[in-house]
Tab-separated table of C-alpha atoms and ligand atoms in Angstrom:
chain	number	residue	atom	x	y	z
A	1	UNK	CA	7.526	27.661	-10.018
A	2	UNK	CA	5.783	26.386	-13.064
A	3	UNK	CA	2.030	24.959	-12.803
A	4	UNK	CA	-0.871	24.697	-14.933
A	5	UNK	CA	-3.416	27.352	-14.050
A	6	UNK	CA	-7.136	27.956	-15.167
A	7	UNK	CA	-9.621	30.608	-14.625
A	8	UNK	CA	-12.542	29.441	-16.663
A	9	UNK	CA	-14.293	26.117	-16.578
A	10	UNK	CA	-14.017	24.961	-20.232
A	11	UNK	CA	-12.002	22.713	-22.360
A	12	UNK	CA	-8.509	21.788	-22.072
A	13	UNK	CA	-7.670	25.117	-24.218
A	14	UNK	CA	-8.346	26.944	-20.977
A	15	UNK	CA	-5.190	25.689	-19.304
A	16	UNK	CA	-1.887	27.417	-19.301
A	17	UNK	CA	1.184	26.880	-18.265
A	18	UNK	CA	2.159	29.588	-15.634
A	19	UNK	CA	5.050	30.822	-13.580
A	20	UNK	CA	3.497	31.226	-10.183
A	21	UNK	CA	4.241	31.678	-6.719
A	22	UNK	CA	5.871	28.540	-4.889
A	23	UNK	CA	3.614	27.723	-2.319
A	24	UNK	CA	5.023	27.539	1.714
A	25	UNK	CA	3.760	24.929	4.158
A	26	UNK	CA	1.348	25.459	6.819
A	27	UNK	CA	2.571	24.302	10.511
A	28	UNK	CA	0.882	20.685	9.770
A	29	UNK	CA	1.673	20.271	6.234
A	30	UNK	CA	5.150	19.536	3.805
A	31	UNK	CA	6.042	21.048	0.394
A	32	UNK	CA	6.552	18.745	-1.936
A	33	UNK	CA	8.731	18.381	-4.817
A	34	UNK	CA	6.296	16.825	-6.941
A	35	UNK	CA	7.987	13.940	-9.736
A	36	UNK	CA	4.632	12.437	-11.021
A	37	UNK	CA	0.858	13.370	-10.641
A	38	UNK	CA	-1.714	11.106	-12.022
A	39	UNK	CA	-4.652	12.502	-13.573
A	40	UNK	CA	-8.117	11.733	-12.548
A	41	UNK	CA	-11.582	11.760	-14.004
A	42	UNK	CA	-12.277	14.976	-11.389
A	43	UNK	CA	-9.370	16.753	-12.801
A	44	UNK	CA	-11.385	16.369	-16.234
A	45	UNK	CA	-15.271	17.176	-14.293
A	46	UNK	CA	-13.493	20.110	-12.192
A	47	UNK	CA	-12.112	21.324	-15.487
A	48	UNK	CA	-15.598	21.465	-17.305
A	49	UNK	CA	-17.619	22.073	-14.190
A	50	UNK	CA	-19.525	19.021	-14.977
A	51	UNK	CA	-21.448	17.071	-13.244
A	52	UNK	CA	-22.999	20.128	-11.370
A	53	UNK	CA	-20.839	18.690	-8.294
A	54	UNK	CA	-17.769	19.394	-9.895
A	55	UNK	CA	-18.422	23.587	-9.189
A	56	UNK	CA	-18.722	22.673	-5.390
A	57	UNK	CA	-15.718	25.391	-5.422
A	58	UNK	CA	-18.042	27.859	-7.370
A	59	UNK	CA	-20.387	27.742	-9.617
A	60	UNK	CA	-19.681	30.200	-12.308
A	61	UNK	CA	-15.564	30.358	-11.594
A	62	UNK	CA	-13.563	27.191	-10.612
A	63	UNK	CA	-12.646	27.592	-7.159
A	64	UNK	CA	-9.119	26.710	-7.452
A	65	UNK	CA	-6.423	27.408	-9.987
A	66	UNK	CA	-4.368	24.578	-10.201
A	67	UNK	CA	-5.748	20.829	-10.246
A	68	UNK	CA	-3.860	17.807	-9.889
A	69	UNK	CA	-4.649	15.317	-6.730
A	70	UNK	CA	-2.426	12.465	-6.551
A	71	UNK	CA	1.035	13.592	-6.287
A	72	UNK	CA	4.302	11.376	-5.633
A	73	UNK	CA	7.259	13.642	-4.482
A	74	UNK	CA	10.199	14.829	-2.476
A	75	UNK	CA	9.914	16.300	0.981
A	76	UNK	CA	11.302	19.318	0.544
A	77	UNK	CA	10.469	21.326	3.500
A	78	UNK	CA	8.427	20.202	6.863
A	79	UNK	CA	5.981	22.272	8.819
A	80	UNK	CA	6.921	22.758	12.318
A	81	UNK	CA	4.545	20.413	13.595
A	82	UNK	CA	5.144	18.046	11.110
A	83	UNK	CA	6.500	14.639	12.959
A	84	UNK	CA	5.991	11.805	10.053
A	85	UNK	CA	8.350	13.333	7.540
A	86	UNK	CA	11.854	14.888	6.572
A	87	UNK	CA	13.335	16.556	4.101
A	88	UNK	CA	14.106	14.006	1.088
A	89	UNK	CA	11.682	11.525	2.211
A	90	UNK	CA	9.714	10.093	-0.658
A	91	UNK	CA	6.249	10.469	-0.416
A	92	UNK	CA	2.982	10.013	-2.303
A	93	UNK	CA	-0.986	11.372	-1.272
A	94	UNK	CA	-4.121	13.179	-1.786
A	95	UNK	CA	-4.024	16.750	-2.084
A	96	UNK	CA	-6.842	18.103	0.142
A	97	UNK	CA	-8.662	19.968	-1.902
A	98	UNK	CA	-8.299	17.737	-4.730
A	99	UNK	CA	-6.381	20.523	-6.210
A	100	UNK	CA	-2.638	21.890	-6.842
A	101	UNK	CA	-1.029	19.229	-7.940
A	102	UNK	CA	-0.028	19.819	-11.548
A	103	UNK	CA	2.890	22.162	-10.612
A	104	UNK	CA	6.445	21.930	-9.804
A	105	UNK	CA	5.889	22.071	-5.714
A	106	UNK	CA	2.464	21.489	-4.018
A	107	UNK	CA	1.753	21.725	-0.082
A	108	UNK	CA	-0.117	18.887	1.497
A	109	UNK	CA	-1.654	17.852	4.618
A	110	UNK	CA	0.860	15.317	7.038
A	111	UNK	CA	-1.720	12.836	7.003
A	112	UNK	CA	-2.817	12.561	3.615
A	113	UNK	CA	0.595	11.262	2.656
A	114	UNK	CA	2.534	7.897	3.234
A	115	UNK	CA	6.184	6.981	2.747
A	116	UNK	CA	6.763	5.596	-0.600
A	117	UNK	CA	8.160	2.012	-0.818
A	118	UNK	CA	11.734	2.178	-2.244
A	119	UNK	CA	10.745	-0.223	-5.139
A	120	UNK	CA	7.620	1.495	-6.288
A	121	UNK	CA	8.259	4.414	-8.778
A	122	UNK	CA	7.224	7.661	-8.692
A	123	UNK	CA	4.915	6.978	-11.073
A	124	UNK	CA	3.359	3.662	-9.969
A	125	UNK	CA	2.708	5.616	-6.790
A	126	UNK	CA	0.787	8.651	-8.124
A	127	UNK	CA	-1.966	6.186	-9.789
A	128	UNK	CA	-2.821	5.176	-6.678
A	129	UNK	CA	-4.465	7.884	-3.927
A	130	UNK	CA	-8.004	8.126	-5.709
A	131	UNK	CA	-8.572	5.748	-8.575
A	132	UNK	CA	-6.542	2.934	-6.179
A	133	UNK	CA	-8.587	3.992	-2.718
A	134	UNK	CA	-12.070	4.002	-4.516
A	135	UNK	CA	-10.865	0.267	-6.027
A	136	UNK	CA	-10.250	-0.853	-2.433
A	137	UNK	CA	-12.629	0.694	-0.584
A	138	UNK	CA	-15.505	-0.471	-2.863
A	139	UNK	CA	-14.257	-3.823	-3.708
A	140	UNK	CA	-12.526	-5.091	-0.129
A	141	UNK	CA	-14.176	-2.244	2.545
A	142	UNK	CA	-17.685	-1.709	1.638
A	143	UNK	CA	-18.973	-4.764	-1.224
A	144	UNK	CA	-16.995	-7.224	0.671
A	145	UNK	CA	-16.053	-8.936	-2.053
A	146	UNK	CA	-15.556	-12.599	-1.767
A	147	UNK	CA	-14.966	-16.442	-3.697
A	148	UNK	CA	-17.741	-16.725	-5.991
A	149	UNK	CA	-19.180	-13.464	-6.042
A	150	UNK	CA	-20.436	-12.112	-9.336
A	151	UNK	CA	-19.234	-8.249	-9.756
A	152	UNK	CA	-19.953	-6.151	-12.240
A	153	UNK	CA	-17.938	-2.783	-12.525
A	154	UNK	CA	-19.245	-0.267	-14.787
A	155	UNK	CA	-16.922	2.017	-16.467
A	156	UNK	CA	-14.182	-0.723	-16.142
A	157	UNK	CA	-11.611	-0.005	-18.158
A	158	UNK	CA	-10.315	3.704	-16.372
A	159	UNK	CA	-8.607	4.778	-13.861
A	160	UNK	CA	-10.540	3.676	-10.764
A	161	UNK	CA	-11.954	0.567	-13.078
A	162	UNK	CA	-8.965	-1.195	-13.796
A	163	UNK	CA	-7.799	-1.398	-10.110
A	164	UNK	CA	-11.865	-2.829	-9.530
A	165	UNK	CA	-10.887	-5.636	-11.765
A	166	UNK	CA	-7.871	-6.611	-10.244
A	167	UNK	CA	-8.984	-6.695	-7.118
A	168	UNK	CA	-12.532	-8.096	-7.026
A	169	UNK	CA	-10.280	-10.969	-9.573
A	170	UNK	CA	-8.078	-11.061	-6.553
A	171	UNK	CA	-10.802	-12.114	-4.235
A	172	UNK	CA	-12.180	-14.551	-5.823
A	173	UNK	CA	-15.150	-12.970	-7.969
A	174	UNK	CA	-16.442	-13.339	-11.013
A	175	UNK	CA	-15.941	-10.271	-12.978
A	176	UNK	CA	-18.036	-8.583	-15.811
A	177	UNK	CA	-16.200	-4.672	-17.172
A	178	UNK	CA	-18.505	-2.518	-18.734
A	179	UNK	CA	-16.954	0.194	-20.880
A	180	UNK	CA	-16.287	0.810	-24.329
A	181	UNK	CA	-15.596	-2.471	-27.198
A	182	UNK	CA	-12.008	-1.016	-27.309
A	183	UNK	CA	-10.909	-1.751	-24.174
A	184	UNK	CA	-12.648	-5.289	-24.100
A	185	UNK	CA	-8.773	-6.534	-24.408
A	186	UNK	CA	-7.751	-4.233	-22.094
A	187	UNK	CA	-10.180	-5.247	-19.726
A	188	UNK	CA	-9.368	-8.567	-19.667
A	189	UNK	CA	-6.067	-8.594	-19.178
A	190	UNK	CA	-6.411	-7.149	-16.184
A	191	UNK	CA	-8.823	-10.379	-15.361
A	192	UNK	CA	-12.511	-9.647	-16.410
A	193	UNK	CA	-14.145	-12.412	-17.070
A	194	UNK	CA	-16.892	-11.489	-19.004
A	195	UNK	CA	-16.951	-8.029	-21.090
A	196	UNK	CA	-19.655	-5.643	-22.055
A	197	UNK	CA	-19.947	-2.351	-24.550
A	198	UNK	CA	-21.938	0.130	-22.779
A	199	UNK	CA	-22.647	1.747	-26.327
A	200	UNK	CA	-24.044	-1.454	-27.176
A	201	UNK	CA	-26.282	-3.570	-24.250
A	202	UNK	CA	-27.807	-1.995	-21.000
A	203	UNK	CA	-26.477	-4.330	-18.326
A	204	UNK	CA	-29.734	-3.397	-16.229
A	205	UNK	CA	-31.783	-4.782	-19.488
A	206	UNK	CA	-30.170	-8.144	-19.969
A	207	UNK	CA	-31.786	-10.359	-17.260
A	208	UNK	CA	-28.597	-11.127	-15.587
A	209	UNK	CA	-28.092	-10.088	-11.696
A	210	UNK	CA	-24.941	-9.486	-9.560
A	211	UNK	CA	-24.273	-9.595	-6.261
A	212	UNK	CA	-22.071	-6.379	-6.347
A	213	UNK	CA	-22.222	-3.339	-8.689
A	214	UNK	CA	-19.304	-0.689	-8.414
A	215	UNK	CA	-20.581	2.449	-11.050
A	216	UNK	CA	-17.650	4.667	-11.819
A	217	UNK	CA	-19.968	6.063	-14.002
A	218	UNK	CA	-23.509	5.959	-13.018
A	219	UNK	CA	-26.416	7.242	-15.684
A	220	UNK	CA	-29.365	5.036	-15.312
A	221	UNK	CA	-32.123	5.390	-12.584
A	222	UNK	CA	-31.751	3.440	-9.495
A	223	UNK	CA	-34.586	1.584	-10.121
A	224	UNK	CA	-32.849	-0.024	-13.214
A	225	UNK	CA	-29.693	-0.701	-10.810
A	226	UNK	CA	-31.997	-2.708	-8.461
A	227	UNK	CA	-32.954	-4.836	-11.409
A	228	UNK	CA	-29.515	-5.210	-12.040
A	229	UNK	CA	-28.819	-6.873	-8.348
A	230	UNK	CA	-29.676	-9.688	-6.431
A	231	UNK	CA	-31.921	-10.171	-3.380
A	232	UNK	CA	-29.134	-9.263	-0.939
A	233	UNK	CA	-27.184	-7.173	-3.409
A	234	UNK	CA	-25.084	-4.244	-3.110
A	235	UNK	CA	-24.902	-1.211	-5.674
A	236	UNK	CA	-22.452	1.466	-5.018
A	237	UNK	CA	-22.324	4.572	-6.779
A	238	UNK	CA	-18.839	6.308	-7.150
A	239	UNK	CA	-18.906	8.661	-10.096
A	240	UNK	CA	-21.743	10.373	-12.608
A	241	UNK	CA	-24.807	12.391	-12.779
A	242	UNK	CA	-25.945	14.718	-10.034
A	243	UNK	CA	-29.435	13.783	-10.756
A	244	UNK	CA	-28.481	9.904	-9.858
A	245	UNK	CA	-26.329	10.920	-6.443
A	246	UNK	CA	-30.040	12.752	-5.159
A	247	UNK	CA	-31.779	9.696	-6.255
A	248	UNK	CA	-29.683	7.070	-4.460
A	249	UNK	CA	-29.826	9.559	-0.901
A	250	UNK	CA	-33.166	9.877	-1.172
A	251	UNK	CA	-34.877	6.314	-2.865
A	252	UNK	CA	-31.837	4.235	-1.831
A	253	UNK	CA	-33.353	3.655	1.811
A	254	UNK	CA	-36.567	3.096	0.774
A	255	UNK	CA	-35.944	0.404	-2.042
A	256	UNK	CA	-33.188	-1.210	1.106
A	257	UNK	CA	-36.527	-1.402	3.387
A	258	UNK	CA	-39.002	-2.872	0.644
A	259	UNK	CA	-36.552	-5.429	-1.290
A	260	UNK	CA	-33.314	-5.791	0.938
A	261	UNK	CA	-31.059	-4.454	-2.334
A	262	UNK	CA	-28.764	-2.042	-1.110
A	263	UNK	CA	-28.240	1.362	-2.609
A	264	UNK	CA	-25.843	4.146	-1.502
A	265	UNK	CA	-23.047	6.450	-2.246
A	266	UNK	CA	-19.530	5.424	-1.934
A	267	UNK	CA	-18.428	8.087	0.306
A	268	UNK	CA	-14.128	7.190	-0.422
A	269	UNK	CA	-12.092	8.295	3.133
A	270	UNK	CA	-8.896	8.692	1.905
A	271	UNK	CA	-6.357	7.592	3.771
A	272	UNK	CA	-2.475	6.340	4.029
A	273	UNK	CA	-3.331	3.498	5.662
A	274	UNK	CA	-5.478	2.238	2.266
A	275	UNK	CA	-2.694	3.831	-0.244
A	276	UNK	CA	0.171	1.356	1.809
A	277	UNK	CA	-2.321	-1.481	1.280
A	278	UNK	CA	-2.309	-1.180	-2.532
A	279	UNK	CA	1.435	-0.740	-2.446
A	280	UNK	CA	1.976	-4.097	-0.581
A	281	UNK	CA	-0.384	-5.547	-3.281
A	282	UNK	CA	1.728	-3.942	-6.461
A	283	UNK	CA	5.129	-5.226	-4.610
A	284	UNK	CA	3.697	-8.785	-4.443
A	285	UNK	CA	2.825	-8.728	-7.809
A	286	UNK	CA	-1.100	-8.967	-6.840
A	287	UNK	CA	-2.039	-5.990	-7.958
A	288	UNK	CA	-0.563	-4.038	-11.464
A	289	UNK	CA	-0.329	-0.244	-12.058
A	290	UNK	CA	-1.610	0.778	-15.528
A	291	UNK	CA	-0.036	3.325	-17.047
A	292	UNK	CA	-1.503	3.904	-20.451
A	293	UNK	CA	0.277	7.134	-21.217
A	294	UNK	CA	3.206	9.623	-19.582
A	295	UNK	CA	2.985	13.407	-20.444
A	296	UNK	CA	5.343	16.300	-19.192
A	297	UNK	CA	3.609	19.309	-17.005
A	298	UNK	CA	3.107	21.252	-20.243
A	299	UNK	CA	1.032	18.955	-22.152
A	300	UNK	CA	-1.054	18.321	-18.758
A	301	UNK	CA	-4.215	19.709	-21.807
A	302	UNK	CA	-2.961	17.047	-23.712
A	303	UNK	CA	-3.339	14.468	-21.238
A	304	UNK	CA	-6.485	16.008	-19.755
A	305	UNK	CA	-7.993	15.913	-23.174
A	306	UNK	CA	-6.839	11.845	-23.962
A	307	UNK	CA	-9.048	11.440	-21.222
A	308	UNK	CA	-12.290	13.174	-21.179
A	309	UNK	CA	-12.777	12.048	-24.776
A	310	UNK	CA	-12.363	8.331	-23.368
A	311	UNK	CA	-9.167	7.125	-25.016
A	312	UNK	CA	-7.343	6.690	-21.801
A	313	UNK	CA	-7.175	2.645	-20.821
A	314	UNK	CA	-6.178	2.411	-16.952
A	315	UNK	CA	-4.222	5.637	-15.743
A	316	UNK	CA	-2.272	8.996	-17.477
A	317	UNK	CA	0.476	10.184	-15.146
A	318	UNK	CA	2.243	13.582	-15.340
A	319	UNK	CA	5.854	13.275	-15.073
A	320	UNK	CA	6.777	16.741	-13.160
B	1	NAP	N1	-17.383	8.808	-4.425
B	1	NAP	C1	-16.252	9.400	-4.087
B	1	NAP	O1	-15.962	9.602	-2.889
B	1	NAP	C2	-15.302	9.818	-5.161
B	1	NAP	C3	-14.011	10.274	-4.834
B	1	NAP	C4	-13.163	10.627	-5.869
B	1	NAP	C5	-13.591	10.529	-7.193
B	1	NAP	N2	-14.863	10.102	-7.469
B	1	NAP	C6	-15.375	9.937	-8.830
B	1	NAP	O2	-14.953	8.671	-9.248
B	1	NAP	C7	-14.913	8.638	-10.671
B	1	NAP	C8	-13.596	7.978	-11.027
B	1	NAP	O3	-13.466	7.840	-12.347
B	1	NAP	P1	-12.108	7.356	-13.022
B	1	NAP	O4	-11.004	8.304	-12.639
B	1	NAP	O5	-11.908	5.912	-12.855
B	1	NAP	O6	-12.579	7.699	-14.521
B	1	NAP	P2	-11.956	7.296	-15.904
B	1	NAP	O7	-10.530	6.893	-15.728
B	1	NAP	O8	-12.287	8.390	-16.859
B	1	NAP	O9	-12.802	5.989	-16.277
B	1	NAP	C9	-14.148	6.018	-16.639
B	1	NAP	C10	-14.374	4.938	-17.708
B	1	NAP	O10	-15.764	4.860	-17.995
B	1	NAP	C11	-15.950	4.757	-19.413
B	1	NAP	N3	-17.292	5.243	-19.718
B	1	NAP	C12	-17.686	6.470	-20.193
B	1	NAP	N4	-19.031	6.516	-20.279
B	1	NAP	C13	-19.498	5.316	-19.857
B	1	NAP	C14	-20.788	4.759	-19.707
B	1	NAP	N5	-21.901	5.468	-20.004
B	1	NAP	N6	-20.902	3.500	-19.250
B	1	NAP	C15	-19.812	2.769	-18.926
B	1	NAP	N7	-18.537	3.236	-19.045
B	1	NAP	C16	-18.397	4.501	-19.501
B	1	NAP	C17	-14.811	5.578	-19.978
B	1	NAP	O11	-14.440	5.145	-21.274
B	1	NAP	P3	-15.012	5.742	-22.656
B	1	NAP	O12	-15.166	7.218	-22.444
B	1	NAP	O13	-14.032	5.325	-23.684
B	1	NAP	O14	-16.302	5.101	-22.886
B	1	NAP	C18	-13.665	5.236	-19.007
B	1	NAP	O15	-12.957	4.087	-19.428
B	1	NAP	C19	-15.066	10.092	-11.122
B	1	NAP	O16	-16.376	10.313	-11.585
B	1	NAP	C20	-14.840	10.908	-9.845
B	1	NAP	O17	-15.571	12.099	-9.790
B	1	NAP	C21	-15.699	9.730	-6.475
């Protein structure tokens, strides 16, 4: 089969499109036909091998060949003790791994897939398993976002972002997006209420607090995130530096204890249960896939590269 293969962390000049073995299922798992993979902001830090969590899989040589994590596909072949699907089912999930997905088949896990809905695409489906989850699980799960509630996502206008909108919108929050001034339209579209350019004003510097921060993207110290939050409010950090994840484990207690602000990781479980969720939400019209761009499995570089320079407004899917 054809897949896009690397060897090397570096830029997008490092991938290559390959002819390599098809892989077989495992007893638990099915092979999937893959239509559409969405491309993630992990794809691009697995790629580079930055933030220093992204070489989790090794340090000096990525541990995988082939990323890709969000696949929507055909069954093509179950494992024996597969019981949820058939061949020809339509299907949509997580690789485990994170990885393999940007290829013509991929092998995953049982139960990190879910039946798609006949009226959701391909497509539509693939922008869901990570930037969708960590959208959901933030927003509804652990901020418990409700009427009234001022939100603030920073890094708004990506993948995971423009789901955050939607959502906390969809709950009854007030929203601010934080990300670049070209996607301040973008941004609120999708419902934002209020808008700010990260390149231009610190959101921890300008006096105003919010009951619920969701950082794609986190940079700053956790000290300036408390300043950023209300009495009772809740930062959660999803995506950034290394430096920041060790300094919410280890501080994030301690400021909880002295000022009742709470600080921690969002941990994301992913899970089929949470992708259905999000598709009953797109089929009522609550909730909107964006699809900023389509690209074909050989220009997977291409799309890689639209994104990690920061052009990429919502999601890039691969159509397969
Ligand atoms: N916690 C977990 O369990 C878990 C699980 C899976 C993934 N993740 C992480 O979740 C993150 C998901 O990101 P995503 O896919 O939504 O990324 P994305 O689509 O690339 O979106 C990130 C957005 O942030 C903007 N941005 C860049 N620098 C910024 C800054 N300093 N301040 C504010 N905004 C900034 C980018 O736009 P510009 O570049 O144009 O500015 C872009 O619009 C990744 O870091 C991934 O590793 C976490």
């Amino acid at each position: 089969m054809k897949a896009i293969v690397y060897h090397e962390y570096g830029s997008p000049d490092v991938l290559k499109l390959e002819e390599v073995q098809k892989p077989s299922p495992r007893d638990n798992e099915v092979l999937v036909k893959v239509q559409a993979v969405s491309v993630n902001r992990s794809d691009w830090e697995t790629l580079v091998g930055s933030p220093l969590y992204a070489r989790s899989g090794g340090l000096f040589k990525p541990g995988v060949e082939i990323l890709g994590s969000d696949i929507a596909g055909r069954v093509e072949m179950a494992g024996r003790n597969v019981t949820r699907f058939k061949p020809g089912d339509e299907v949509f999930g997580l690789m485990w791994g994170y990885h393999g997905g940007f290829a013509e088949y991929a092998c995953a896990p049982e139960n990190a897939l879910a039946l798609k809905p006949a009226g959701l695409t391909f497509e539509a489906a693939s922008t869901i398993p990570q930037a969708g989850v960590i959208a959901l699980q933030g927003i509804r799960d652990k901020g418990q976002v409700g009427p009234g509630h001022k939100v603030l996502i920073n890094g708004a206008g990506g993948g995971a972002g423009s789901f955050a909108i939607q959502l906390a919108r969809l709950y009854g929050a007030e929203v601010t997006g934080v990300d670049s001034a070209g996607k301040f339209d973008f941004m609120r579209s999708l419902g934002a209420d209020h808008v700010i350019d990260y390149t231009r004003e610190d959101f921890t510097k300008n006096g105003k607090q919010y009951d619920m921060i969701l950082d794609v993207i986190a940079y700053r110290s956790v000290f300036d995130y408390k300043r950023a939050l209300k009495p009772d409010g809740s930062y959660f950090f999803v995506g950034g530096s290394t430096a920041i994840i060790f300094q919410t484990l280890l501080l994030g207690p301690w400021i909880r204890r002295t000022t009742g602000r709470n600080i921690r990781i969002l941990a994301v479980q992913p899970n089929p249960k949470d992708m259905l969720d999000l598709t009953e939400l797109m089929e009522a019209g609550k909730v909107v896939p964006v699809i900023d761009r389509q690209y074909p499995l050989s220009e997977v570089p291409q799309a890689l590269r639209y994104l990690g320079e920061g052009h990429a407004k919502g999601k890039i899917v691969i159509n397969v």
